């Protein structure tokens, strides 16, 4: 019988804009929260200071004595094997020993680190659109493009915690250079800033408010602007090629897409589903379903907790995974 004294996981969701934390129970409920802005352009110690403040605030919650582990979903690259992070948008952290620093501030609790795309995947598989699916690709399409895999009914983070990072599959071999060092990556074509950049370069004009974001491009596309629509169609084509390649390689049955760009709705999803039919042509890949994510901004926290629980064997009666 369930009690109100089940083990909890302290979850951290670390990005270039904010550092969020929560205490998460075995039903995915967030029982306490804390948040600080990420001092992304400061030195590593200052960034860690913000993480420490989040942990300290969570530590003052009445439920803290029930915490058995800390799960971290971080912008990457991450290296779970070494416990280090090197987020592209947090230059003060390069090979930063985040796991050791968090463990030192969390009473020596076990700490599990995954990339933010893997955390989102864990959340959507446990509580969201990929629930009950044995093999899934989940993606975050926002400022960047990240992702993660569920294979055989379990989260598959890979040795370093980055498996499924679809944003850096090359889909345009002679395309634009990507900050990762490759060319023509999915992220270079389908991320929000690149959707907006391409629309502006092709002649799209922002409205009177001057909003140049991908959301503004999406609004213009919905209103019938051909240039804005073309930029989203190009992004959809890149995503479709990446999804098809992944489905061909590991036979996923569903692709779940979240993040700010997914908020464009049918402006993105309609051409994505259409172009996927052009690329996923083999019988075992042709039936892949594309769904919007369900968990929104809490996915990183729920998923960081779920990833830690799976790795450490917590919540065995309600282990994150298929219902």
PDB file of C-alpha atoms in Angstrom:
ATOM      1  CA  UNK A   1       0.000   0.000   0.000  1.00  0.00           C
ATOM      2  CA  UNK A   2       1.258   3.437  -0.865  1.00  0.00           C
ATOM      3  CA  UNK A   3       2.155   5.761   1.974  1.00  0.00           C
ATOM      4  CA  UNK A   4       3.108   9.424   2.067  1.00  0.00           C
ATOM      5  CA  UNK A   5       6.627   8.479   3.085  1.00  0.00           C
ATOM      6  CA  UNK A   6       7.928   7.101  -0.211  1.00  0.00           C
ATOM      7  CA  UNK A   7      11.481   7.901  -1.272  1.00  0.00           C
ATOM      8  CA  UNK A   8      12.031  11.144  -3.175  1.00  0.00           C
ATOM      9  CA  UNK A   9      14.584  12.285  -5.743  1.00  0.00           C
ATOM     10  CA  UNK A  10      15.963  15.813  -5.791  1.00  0.00           C
ATOM     11  CA  UNK A  11      15.999  16.880  -9.441  1.00  0.00           C
ATOM     12  CA  UNK A  12      18.030  19.638 -11.097  1.00  0.00           C
ATOM     13  CA  UNK A  13      17.349  21.021 -14.586  1.00  0.00           C
ATOM     14  CA  UNK A  14      20.337  23.124 -15.650  1.00  0.00           C
ATOM     15  CA  UNK A  15      20.234  25.297 -18.736  1.00  0.00           C
ATOM     16  CA  UNK A  16      21.702  28.495 -20.060  1.00  0.00           C
ATOM     17  CA  UNK A  17      18.803  30.601 -18.773  1.00  0.00           C
ATOM     18  CA  UNK A  18      17.744  29.020 -15.485  1.00  0.00           C
ATOM     19  CA  UNK A  19      18.672  26.427 -12.905  1.00  0.00           C
ATOM     20  CA  UNK A  20      15.515  24.749 -11.628  1.00  0.00           C
ATOM     21  CA  UNK A  21      15.193  22.242  -8.828  1.00  0.00           C
ATOM     22  CA  UNK A  22      12.422  20.159  -7.293  1.00  0.00           C
ATOM     23  CA  UNK A  23      11.747  17.250  -4.990  1.00  0.00           C
ATOM     24  CA  UNK A  24       9.986  14.596  -7.058  1.00  0.00           C
ATOM     25  CA  UNK A  25       7.977  11.628  -5.805  1.00  0.00           C
ATOM     26  CA  UNK A  26       7.327   8.239  -7.402  1.00  0.00           C
ATOM     27  CA  UNK A  27       4.264   9.557  -9.249  1.00  0.00           C
ATOM     28  CA  UNK A  28       6.169  12.382 -10.875  1.00  0.00           C
ATOM     29  CA  UNK A  29       4.730  15.046  -8.589  1.00  0.00           C
ATOM     30  CA  UNK A  30       6.879  18.058  -7.733  1.00  0.00           C
ATOM     31  CA  UNK A  31       6.590  18.562  -3.981  1.00  0.00           C
ATOM     32  CA  UNK A  32       8.946  21.506  -3.543  1.00  0.00           C
ATOM     33  CA  UNK A  33      10.580  23.853  -6.044  1.00  0.00           C
ATOM     34  CA  UNK A  34      13.482  26.269  -6.249  1.00  0.00           C
ATOM     35  CA  UNK A  35      14.917  28.280  -9.113  1.00  0.00           C
ATOM     36  CA  UNK A  36      17.717  30.733  -9.873  1.00  0.00           C
ATOM     37  CA  UNK A  37      18.810  32.488 -13.071  1.00  0.00           C
ATOM     38  CA  UNK A  38      21.877  30.928 -14.645  1.00  0.00           C
ATOM     39  CA  UNK A  39      24.837  33.345 -14.462  1.00  0.00           C
ATOM     40  CA  UNK A  40      25.867  31.902 -17.807  1.00  0.00           C
ATOM     41  CA  UNK A  41      28.585  34.434 -18.583  1.00  0.00           C
ATOM     42  CA  UNK A  42      30.264  34.279 -15.175  1.00  0.00           C
ATOM     43  CA  UNK A  43      33.036  31.949 -14.046  1.00  0.00           C
ATOM     44  CA  UNK A  44      32.406  28.327 -13.133  1.00  0.00           C
ATOM     45  CA  UNK A  45      32.383  28.915  -9.388  1.00  0.00           C
ATOM     46  CA  UNK A  46      29.668  31.547  -9.742  1.00  0.00           C
ATOM     47  CA  UNK A  47      27.512  29.207 -11.790  1.00  0.00           C
ATOM     48  CA  UNK A  48      28.020  26.469  -9.201  1.00  0.00           C
ATOM     49  CA  UNK A  49      27.027  28.980  -6.524  1.00  0.00           C
ATOM     50  CA  UNK A  50      23.613  29.326  -8.169  1.00  0.00           C
ATOM     51  CA  UNK A  51      23.250  25.523  -8.238  1.00  0.00           C
ATOM     52  CA  UNK A  52      24.211  25.416  -4.560  1.00  0.00           C
ATOM     53  CA  UNK A  53      21.540  28.004  -3.720  1.00  0.00           C
ATOM     54  CA  UNK A  54      18.893  25.839  -5.403  1.00  0.00           C
ATOM     55  CA  UNK A  55      20.060  22.780  -3.449  1.00  0.00           C
ATOM     56  CA  UNK A  56      20.128  24.735  -0.192  1.00  0.00           C
ATOM     57  CA  UNK A  57      16.561  25.920  -0.724  1.00  0.00           C
ATOM     58  CA  UNK A  58      15.397  22.386  -1.477  1.00  0.00           C
ATOM     59  CA  UNK A  59      17.302  21.186   1.580  1.00  0.00           C
ATOM     60  CA  UNK A  60      15.142  23.404   3.776  1.00  0.00           C
ATOM     61  CA  UNK A  61      11.957  21.699   2.573  1.00  0.00           C
ATOM     62  CA  UNK A  62      10.221  19.484   5.113  1.00  0.00           C
ATOM     63  CA  UNK A  63      10.422  16.528   2.721  1.00  0.00           C
ATOM     64  CA  UNK A  64      14.213  16.644   2.272  1.00  0.00           C
ATOM     65  CA  UNK A  65      14.904  13.770   4.750  1.00  0.00           C
ATOM     66  CA  UNK A  66      13.068  11.459   2.311  1.00  0.00           C
ATOM     67  CA  UNK A  67      15.455  12.271  -0.562  1.00  0.00           C
ATOM     68  CA  UNK A  68      17.534   9.267  -1.606  1.00  0.00           C
ATOM     69  CA  UNK A  69      19.305  10.597  -4.715  1.00  0.00           C
ATOM     70  CA  UNK A  70      19.910  13.618  -6.904  1.00  0.00           C
ATOM     71  CA  UNK A  71      19.132  13.506 -10.626  1.00  0.00           C
ATOM     72  CA  UNK A  72      20.603  16.131 -12.947  1.00  0.00           C
ATOM     73  CA  UNK A  73      19.534  16.950 -16.481  1.00  0.00           C
ATOM     74  CA  UNK A  74      22.029  19.431 -17.913  1.00  0.00           C
ATOM     75  CA  UNK A  75      22.610  21.259 -21.140  1.00  0.00           C
ATOM     76  CA  UNK A  76      25.484  19.543 -22.847  1.00  0.00           C
ATOM     77  CA  UNK A  77      27.720  18.072 -23.790  1.00  0.00           C
ATOM     78  CA  UNK A  78      27.737  16.039 -20.605  1.00  0.00           C
ATOM     79  CA  UNK A  79      29.962  13.122 -19.672  1.00  0.00           C
ATOM     80  CA  UNK A  80      28.083  10.929 -17.239  1.00  0.00           C
ATOM     81  CA  UNK A  81      30.967   8.466 -16.985  1.00  0.00           C
ATOM     82  CA  UNK A  82      33.272  11.204 -15.670  1.00  0.00           C
ATOM     83  CA  UNK A  83      30.574  13.266 -13.988  1.00  0.00           C
ATOM     84  CA  UNK A  84      31.457  16.387 -15.949  1.00  0.00           C
ATOM     85  CA  UNK A  85      29.591  18.941 -18.041  1.00  0.00           C
ATOM     86  CA  UNK A  86      30.649  21.402 -20.753  1.00  0.00           C
ATOM     87  CA  UNK A  87      27.472  23.257 -21.759  1.00  0.00           C
ATOM     88  CA  UNK A  88      27.970  25.185 -24.973  1.00  0.00           C
ATOM     89  CA  UNK A  89      26.038  28.166 -23.594  1.00  0.00           C
ATOM     90  CA  UNK A  90      27.795  28.206 -20.178  1.00  0.00           C
ATOM     91  CA  UNK A  91      31.432  28.909 -21.101  1.00  0.00           C
ATOM     92  CA  UNK A  92      32.579  28.950 -17.472  1.00  0.00           C
ATOM     93  CA  UNK A  93      31.911  25.206 -17.268  1.00  0.00           C
ATOM     94  CA  UNK A  94      34.337  23.154 -19.350  1.00  0.00           C
ATOM     95  CA  UNK A  95      34.833  19.598 -18.112  1.00  0.00           C
ATOM     96  CA  UNK A  96      33.330  20.898 -14.890  1.00  0.00           C
ATOM     97  CA  UNK A  97      33.050  18.188 -12.172  1.00  0.00           C
ATOM     98  CA  UNK A  98      29.368  18.809 -11.548  1.00  0.00           C
ATOM     99  CA  UNK A  99      28.530  15.407 -10.062  1.00  0.00           C
ATOM    100  CA  UNK A 100      31.256  15.671  -7.425  1.00  0.00           C
ATOM    101  CA  UNK A 101      30.316  19.275  -6.576  1.00  0.00           C
ATOM    102  CA  UNK A 102      26.619  18.418  -6.215  1.00  0.00           C
ATOM    103  CA  UNK A 103      27.358  15.298  -4.145  1.00  0.00           C
ATOM    104  CA  UNK A 104      29.497  17.387  -1.795  1.00  0.00           C
ATOM    105  CA  UNK A 105      26.585  19.741  -1.216  1.00  0.00           C
ATOM    106  CA  UNK A 106      23.905  17.046  -0.985  1.00  0.00           C
ATOM    107  CA  UNK A 107      24.976  15.071   2.054  1.00  0.00           C
ATOM    108  CA  UNK A 108      26.860  12.554  -0.119  1.00  0.00           C
ATOM    109  CA  UNK A 109      23.691  11.299  -1.820  1.00  0.00           C
ATOM    110  CA  UNK A 110      24.207   9.378  -5.081  1.00  0.00           C
ATOM    111  CA  UNK A 111      24.068  11.705  -8.074  1.00  0.00           C
ATOM    112  CA  UNK A 112      23.013  10.674 -11.600  1.00  0.00           C
ATOM    113  CA  UNK A 113      23.794  12.945 -14.562  1.00  0.00           C
ATOM    114  CA  UNK A 114      22.196  12.883 -18.030  1.00  0.00           C
ATOM    115  CA  UNK A 115      21.877  15.355 -20.878  1.00  0.00           C
ATOM    116  CA  UNK A 116      18.789  17.534 -20.938  1.00  0.00           C
ATOM    117  CA  UNK A 117      17.413  15.751 -24.007  1.00  0.00           C
ATOM    118  CA  UNK A 118      17.737  12.412 -22.237  1.00  0.00           C
ATOM    119  CA  UNK A 119      15.964  13.866 -19.189  1.00  0.00           C
ATOM    120  CA  UNK A 120      13.070  15.054 -21.362  1.00  0.00           C
ATOM    121  CA  UNK A 121      12.918  11.571 -22.882  1.00  0.00           C
ATOM    122  CA  UNK A 122      12.737   9.924 -19.474  1.00  0.00           C
ATOM    123  CA  UNK A 123       9.874  12.222 -18.513  1.00  0.00           C
ATOM    124  CA  UNK A 124       7.844  11.685 -21.684  1.00  0.00           C
ATOM    125  CA  UNK A 125       8.327   7.917 -21.457  1.00  0.00           C
ATOM    126  CA  UNK A 126       7.264   7.800 -17.832  1.00  0.00           C
ATOM    127  CA  UNK A 127       4.432  10.304 -17.765  1.00  0.00           C
ATOM    128  CA  UNK A 128       3.903  11.742 -21.252  1.00  0.00           C
ATOM    129  CA  UNK A 129       3.408  11.100 -24.945  1.00  0.00           C
ATOM    130  CA  UNK A 130       5.769   8.084 -25.121  1.00  0.00           C
ATOM    131  CA  UNK A 131       4.162   6.330 -22.156  1.00  0.00           C
ATOM    132  CA  UNK A 132       3.776   2.619 -22.833  1.00  0.00           C
ATOM    133  CA  UNK A 133       6.020   2.668 -25.931  1.00  0.00           C
ATOM    134  CA  UNK A 134       8.920   0.245 -25.964  1.00  0.00           C
ATOM    135  CA  UNK A 135      11.050   2.170 -28.472  1.00  0.00           C
ATOM    136  CA  UNK A 136      10.924   5.945 -28.779  1.00  0.00           C
ATOM    137  CA  UNK A 137      12.892   8.990 -29.836  1.00  0.00           C
ATOM    138  CA  UNK A 138      12.079  12.147 -27.891  1.00  0.00           C
ATOM    139  CA  UNK A 139      13.337  15.547 -28.985  1.00  0.00           C
ATOM    140  CA  UNK A 140      13.645  19.068 -27.626  1.00  0.00           C
ATOM    141  CA  UNK A 141      13.512  21.618 -30.455  1.00  0.00           C
ATOM    142  CA  UNK A 142      14.239  25.016 -29.011  1.00  0.00           C
ATOM    143  CA  UNK A 143      17.356  27.207 -28.911  1.00  0.00           C
ATOM    144  CA  UNK A 144      19.138  23.974 -29.797  1.00  0.00           C
ATOM    145  CA  UNK A 145      17.964  20.520 -30.808  1.00  0.00           C
ATOM    146  CA  UNK A 146      18.511  17.660 -28.370  1.00  0.00           C
ATOM    147  CA  UNK A 147      17.052  14.248 -27.871  1.00  0.00           C
ATOM    148  CA  UNK A 148      17.125  10.872 -26.208  1.00  0.00           C
ATOM    149  CA  UNK A 149      16.155   7.258 -26.779  1.00  0.00           C
ATOM    150  CA  UNK A 150      14.034   4.606 -25.148  1.00  0.00           C
ATOM    151  CA  UNK A 151      14.983   1.129 -26.366  1.00  0.00           C
ATOM    152  CA  UNK A 152      13.439  -2.109 -25.191  1.00  0.00           C
ATOM    153  CA  UNK A 153      11.240  -0.256 -22.723  1.00  0.00           C
ATOM    154  CA  UNK A 154      14.089   1.452 -20.878  1.00  0.00           C
ATOM    155  CA  UNK A 155      15.823   4.785 -21.099  1.00  0.00           C
ATOM    156  CA  UNK A 156      19.045   4.398 -23.097  1.00  0.00           C
ATOM    157  CA  UNK A 157      21.357   7.280 -22.134  1.00  0.00           C
ATOM    158  CA  UNK A 158      24.529   5.640 -23.455  1.00  0.00           C
ATOM    159  CA  UNK A 159      27.907   5.587 -21.716  1.00  0.00           C
ATOM    160  CA  UNK A 160      28.226   9.371 -21.463  1.00  0.00           C
ATOM    161  CA  UNK A 161      24.546  10.297 -21.098  1.00  0.00           C
ATOM    162  CA  UNK A 162      24.193  11.743 -24.602  1.00  0.00           C
ATOM    163  CA  UNK A 163      22.690   8.909 -26.695  1.00  0.00           C
ATOM    164  CA  UNK A 164      19.981  10.129 -29.059  1.00  0.00           C
ATOM    165  CA  UNK A 165      21.458  13.603 -29.540  1.00  0.00           C
ATOM    166  CA  UNK A 166      19.734  13.965 -32.897  1.00  0.00           C
ATOM    167  CA  UNK A 167      20.524  17.660 -33.225  1.00  0.00           C
ATOM    168  CA  UNK A 168      24.007  16.812 -34.423  1.00  0.00           C
ATOM    169  CA  UNK A 169      23.139  14.303 -37.088  1.00  0.00           C
ATOM    170  CA  UNK A 170      24.259  15.841 -40.387  1.00  0.00           C
ATOM    171  CA  UNK A 171      21.416  16.029 -42.905  1.00  0.00           C
ATOM    172  CA  UNK A 172      23.056  18.463 -45.347  1.00  0.00           C
ATOM    173  CA  UNK A 173      26.572  17.281 -46.105  1.00  0.00           C
ATOM    174  CA  UNK A 174      27.675  20.559 -47.704  1.00  0.00           C
ATOM    175  CA  UNK A 175      25.529  22.721 -45.458  1.00  0.00           C
ATOM    176  CA  UNK A 176      26.392  25.557 -43.120  1.00  0.00           C
ATOM    177  CA  UNK A 177      29.095  24.982 -40.510  1.00  0.00           C
ATOM    178  CA  UNK A 178      27.644  24.059 -37.121  1.00  0.00           C
ATOM    179  CA  UNK A 179      29.170  25.285 -33.848  1.00  0.00           C
ATOM    180  CA  UNK A 180      29.802  21.633 -32.992  1.00  0.00           C
ATOM    181  CA  UNK A 181      32.387  21.502 -35.801  1.00  0.00           C
ATOM    182  CA  UNK A 182      30.360  19.523 -38.345  1.00  0.00           C
ATOM    183  CA  UNK A 183      28.257  20.765 -41.260  1.00  0.00           C
ATOM    184  CA  UNK A 184      24.558  20.706 -42.006  1.00  0.00           C
ATOM    185  CA  UNK A 185      23.444  19.441 -38.607  1.00  0.00           C
ATOM    186  CA  UNK A 186      19.736  19.172 -37.802  1.00  0.00           C
ATOM    187  CA  UNK A 187      20.228  21.860 -35.145  1.00  0.00           C
ATOM    188  CA  UNK A 188      21.775  24.263 -37.656  1.00  0.00           C
ATOM    189  CA  UNK A 189      18.583  24.048 -39.714  1.00  0.00           C
ATOM    190  CA  UNK A 190      15.731  23.324 -37.291  1.00  0.00           C
ATOM    191  CA  UNK A 191      16.487  25.206 -34.060  1.00  0.00           C
ATOM    192  CA  UNK A 192      14.439  28.281 -33.252  1.00  0.00           C
ATOM    193  CA  UNK A 193      17.203  30.852 -33.868  1.00  0.00           C
ATOM    194  CA  UNK A 194      18.065  29.228 -37.193  1.00  0.00           C
ATOM    195  CA  UNK A 195      14.432  29.178 -38.325  1.00  0.00           C
ATOM    196  CA  UNK A 196      14.282  32.907 -37.585  1.00  0.00           C
ATOM    197  CA  UNK A 197      17.692  33.594 -39.179  1.00  0.00           C
ATOM    198  CA  UNK A 198      16.741  31.838 -42.392  1.00  0.00           C
ATOM    199  CA  UNK A 199      13.406  33.655 -42.631  1.00  0.00           C
ATOM    200  CA  UNK A 200      15.071  37.037 -42.129  1.00  0.00           C
ATOM    201  CA  UNK A 201      17.760  36.264 -44.719  1.00  0.00           C
ATOM    202  CA  UNK A 202      15.031  35.306 -47.203  1.00  0.00           C
ATOM    203  CA  UNK A 203      13.217  38.603 -46.763  1.00  0.00           C
ATOM    204  CA  UNK A 204      10.721  38.010 -43.976  1.00  0.00           C
ATOM    205  CA  UNK A 205       9.909  41.234 -42.133  1.00  0.00           C
ATOM    206  CA  UNK A 206       8.954  41.260 -38.439  1.00  0.00           C
ATOM    207  CA  UNK A 207       5.761  42.952 -37.381  1.00  0.00           C
ATOM    208  CA  UNK A 208       5.461  46.362 -35.722  1.00  0.00           C
ATOM    209  CA  UNK A 209       6.641  44.939 -32.392  1.00  0.00           C
ATOM    210  CA  UNK A 210       9.971  43.958 -33.955  1.00  0.00           C
ATOM    211  CA  UNK A 211       9.757  40.373 -32.690  1.00  0.00           C
ATOM    212  CA  UNK A 212      12.311  38.309 -34.622  1.00  0.00           C
ATOM    213  CA  UNK A 213      11.824  35.017 -32.777  1.00  0.00           C
ATOM    214  CA  UNK A 214      10.823  31.666 -34.228  1.00  0.00           C
ATOM    215  CA  UNK A 215       7.450  32.126 -32.518  1.00  0.00           C
ATOM    216  CA  UNK A 216       6.936  35.312 -34.556  1.00  0.00           C
ATOM    217  CA  UNK A 217       7.931  33.453 -37.720  1.00  0.00           C
ATOM    218  CA  UNK A 218       5.380  30.748 -36.822  1.00  0.00           C
ATOM    219  CA  UNK A 219       2.660  33.369 -36.359  1.00  0.00           C
ATOM    220  CA  UNK A 220       3.505  34.852 -39.757  1.00  0.00           C
ATOM    221  CA  UNK A 221       3.412  31.395 -41.345  1.00  0.00           C
ATOM    222  CA  UNK A 222      -0.039  30.768 -39.874  1.00  0.00           C
ATOM    223  CA  UNK A 223      -1.144  34.105 -41.344  1.00  0.00           C
ATOM    224  CA  UNK A 224      -0.031  32.975 -44.801  1.00  0.00           C
ATOM    225  CA  UNK A 225       3.465  34.484 -45.136  1.00  0.00           C
ATOM    226  CA  UNK A 226       5.191  32.314 -47.751  1.00  0.00           C
ATOM    227  CA  UNK A 227       8.748  33.078 -46.601  1.00  0.00           C
ATOM    228  CA  UNK A 228       7.949  32.245 -42.987  1.00  0.00           C
ATOM    229  CA  UNK A 229       6.209  29.063 -44.048  1.00  0.00           C
ATOM    230  CA  UNK A 230       9.192  28.042 -46.174  1.00  0.00           C
ATOM    231  CA  UNK A 231      11.564  28.409 -43.238  1.00  0.00           C
ATOM    232  CA  UNK A 232       9.447  26.072 -41.129  1.00  0.00           C
ATOM    233  CA  UNK A 233       9.161  23.634 -44.024  1.00  0.00           C
ATOM    234  CA  UNK A 234      12.951  23.526 -44.264  1.00  0.00           C
ATOM    235  CA  UNK A 235      13.184  22.868 -40.528  1.00  0.00           C
ATOM    236  CA  UNK A 236      10.570  20.129 -40.843  1.00  0.00           C
ATOM    237  CA  UNK A 237      12.547  18.517 -43.666  1.00  0.00           C
ATOM    238  CA  UNK A 238      15.707  18.422 -41.528  1.00  0.00           C
ATOM    239  CA  UNK A 239      13.830  16.959 -38.567  1.00  0.00           C
ATOM    240  CA  UNK A 240      12.175  14.368 -40.802  1.00  0.00           C
ATOM    241  CA  UNK A 241      15.530  13.261 -42.217  1.00  0.00           C
ATOM    242  CA  UNK A 242      17.006  12.932 -38.725  1.00  0.00           C
ATOM    243  CA  UNK A 243      14.021  11.036 -37.380  1.00  0.00           C
ATOM    244  CA  UNK A 244      14.015   8.672 -40.362  1.00  0.00           C
ATOM    245  CA  UNK A 245      17.724   7.973 -39.939  1.00  0.00           C
ATOM    246  CA  UNK A 246      17.190   7.181 -36.259  1.00  0.00           C
ATOM    247  CA  UNK A 247      14.187   4.957 -36.978  1.00  0.00           C
ATOM    248  CA  UNK A 248      16.159   3.067 -39.590  1.00  0.00           C
ATOM    249  CA  UNK A 249      19.059   2.530 -37.209  1.00  0.00           C
ATOM    250  CA  UNK A 250      17.251   1.487 -34.016  1.00  0.00           C
ATOM    251  CA  UNK A 251      13.596   0.920 -35.039  1.00  0.00           C
ATOM    252  CA  UNK A 252      11.817   3.485 -32.877  1.00  0.00           C
ATOM    253  CA  UNK A 253       8.039   3.488 -33.199  1.00  0.00           C
ATOM    254  CA  UNK A 254       7.304   7.045 -32.105  1.00  0.00           C
ATOM    255  CA  UNK A 255       9.014  10.436 -32.214  1.00  0.00           C
ATOM    256  CA  UNK A 256       7.898  12.878 -29.523  1.00  0.00           C
ATOM    257  CA  UNK A 257       8.754  16.528 -30.085  1.00  0.00           C
ATOM    258  CA  UNK A 258       8.774  19.208 -27.402  1.00  0.00           C
ATOM    259  CA  UNK A 259      10.460  22.535 -26.826  1.00  0.00           C
ATOM    260  CA  UNK A 260       9.533  26.043 -27.858  1.00  0.00           C
ATOM    261  CA  UNK A 261       9.559  25.381 -31.607  1.00  0.00           C
ATOM    262  CA  UNK A 262       7.024  22.569 -31.152  1.00  0.00           C
ATOM    263  CA  UNK A 263       4.655  25.284 -29.954  1.00  0.00           C
ATOM    264  CA  UNK A 264       4.250  26.241 -33.624  1.00  0.00           C
ATOM    265  CA  UNK A 265       1.805  23.328 -33.873  1.00  0.00           C
ATOM    266  CA  UNK A 266       0.716  22.340 -37.382  1.00  0.00           C
ATOM    267  CA  UNK A 267       3.055  24.922 -38.920  1.00  0.00           C
ATOM    268  CA  UNK A 268       5.786  22.462 -37.943  1.00  0.00           C
ATOM    269  CA  UNK A 269       4.018  19.138 -37.520  1.00  0.00           C
ATOM    270  CA  UNK A 270       2.101  19.052 -40.819  1.00  0.00           C
ATOM    271  CA  UNK A 271       5.154  19.419 -43.086  1.00  0.00           C
ATOM    272  CA  UNK A 272       7.197  17.225 -40.737  1.00  0.00           C
ATOM    273  CA  UNK A 273       4.761  14.321 -41.047  1.00  0.00           C
ATOM    274  CA  UNK A 274       4.572  14.819 -44.814  1.00  0.00           C
ATOM    275  CA  UNK A 275       8.349  14.878 -45.307  1.00  0.00           C
ATOM    276  CA  UNK A 276       8.824  11.913 -42.973  1.00  0.00           C
ATOM    277  CA  UNK A 277       6.917   9.831 -45.516  1.00  0.00           C
ATOM    278  CA  UNK A 278       9.604  10.779 -48.065  1.00  0.00           C
ATOM    279  CA  UNK A 279      12.496   9.616 -45.876  1.00  0.00           C
ATOM    280  CA  UNK A 280      11.148   6.763 -43.715  1.00  0.00           C
ATOM    281  CA  UNK A 281      10.344   4.404 -46.564  1.00  0.00           C
ATOM    282  CA  UNK A 282      11.506   0.973 -45.403  1.00  0.00           C
ATOM    283  CA  UNK A 283       8.758  -1.196 -43.955  1.00  0.00           C
ATOM    284  CA  UNK A 284      10.147  -1.234 -40.411  1.00  0.00           C
ATOM    285  CA  UNK A 285      10.523   2.571 -40.296  1.00  0.00           C
ATOM    286  CA  UNK A 286       7.563   3.723 -42.363  1.00  0.00           C
ATOM    287  CA  UNK A 287       5.031   3.561 -39.552  1.00  0.00           C
ATOM    288  CA  UNK A 288       6.781   5.902 -37.123  1.00  0.00           C
ATOM    289  CA  UNK A 289       4.304   8.193 -35.362  1.00  0.00           C
ATOM    290  CA  UNK A 290       5.065  11.853 -34.604  1.00  0.00           C
ATOM    291  CA  UNK A 291       3.493  13.314 -31.465  1.00  0.00           C
ATOM    292  CA  UNK A 292       3.815  16.578 -29.532  1.00  0.00           C
ATOM    293  CA  UNK A 293       5.318  16.314 -26.048  1.00  0.00           C
ATOM    294  CA  UNK A 294       2.927  16.543 -23.123  1.00  0.00           C
ATOM    295  CA  UNK A 295       4.895  17.619 -20.046  1.00  0.00           C
ATOM    296  CA  UNK A 296       5.974  21.130 -20.957  1.00  0.00           C
ATOM    297  CA  UNK A 297       8.461  23.050 -18.838  1.00  0.00           C
ATOM    298  CA  UNK A 298       8.531  20.494 -16.008  1.00  0.00           C
ATOM    299  CA  UNK A 299       9.824  17.707 -18.258  1.00  0.00           C
ATOM    300  CA  UNK A 300      13.462  18.345 -17.372  1.00  0.00           C
ATOM    301  CA  UNK A 301      12.828  17.996 -13.646  1.00  0.00           C
ATOM    302  CA  UNK A 302      10.521  14.990 -13.895  1.00  0.00           C
ATOM    303  CA  UNK A 303      12.929  13.316 -16.315  1.00  0.00           C
ATOM    304  CA  UNK A 304      16.058  13.969 -14.251  1.00  0.00           C
ATOM    305  CA  UNK A 305      14.312  12.279 -11.325  1.00  0.00           C
ATOM    306  CA  UNK A 306      13.112   9.388 -13.483  1.00  0.00           C
ATOM    307  CA  UNK A 307      16.588   8.821 -14.943  1.00  0.00           C
ATOM    308  CA  UNK A 308      18.120   8.715 -11.465  1.00  0.00           C
ATOM    309  CA  UNK A 309      15.410   6.380 -10.180  1.00  0.00           C
ATOM    310  CA  UNK A 310      15.917   3.952 -13.063  1.00  0.00           C
ATOM    311  CA  UNK A 311      19.699   3.993 -12.726  1.00  0.00           C
ATOM    312  CA  UNK A 312      19.623   3.382  -8.978  1.00  0.00           C
ATOM    313  CA  UNK A 313      16.663   0.991  -8.850  1.00  0.00           C
ATOM    314  CA  UNK A 314      14.427   3.286  -6.803  1.00  0.00           C
ATOM    315  CA  UNK A 315      10.648   3.247  -7.054  1.00  0.00           C
ATOM    316  CA  UNK A 316      10.684  -0.376  -8.205  1.00  0.00           C
ATOM    317  CA  UNK A 317       6.937  -0.655  -7.697  1.00  0.00           C
ATOM    318  CA  UNK A 318       6.483   2.291 -10.064  1.00  0.00           C
ATOM    319  CA  UNK A 319       9.711   2.172 -12.033  1.00  0.00           C
ATOM    320  CA  UNK A 320       9.785   4.859 -14.722  1.00  0.00           C
ATOM    321  CA  UNK A 321       8.868   3.218 -17.994  1.00  0.00           C
ATOM    322  CA  UNK A 322       5.792   1.658 -19.593  1.00  0.00           C
ATOM    323  CA  UNK A 323       2.648   1.635 -17.527  1.00  0.00           C
TER     324      UNK A 323
END
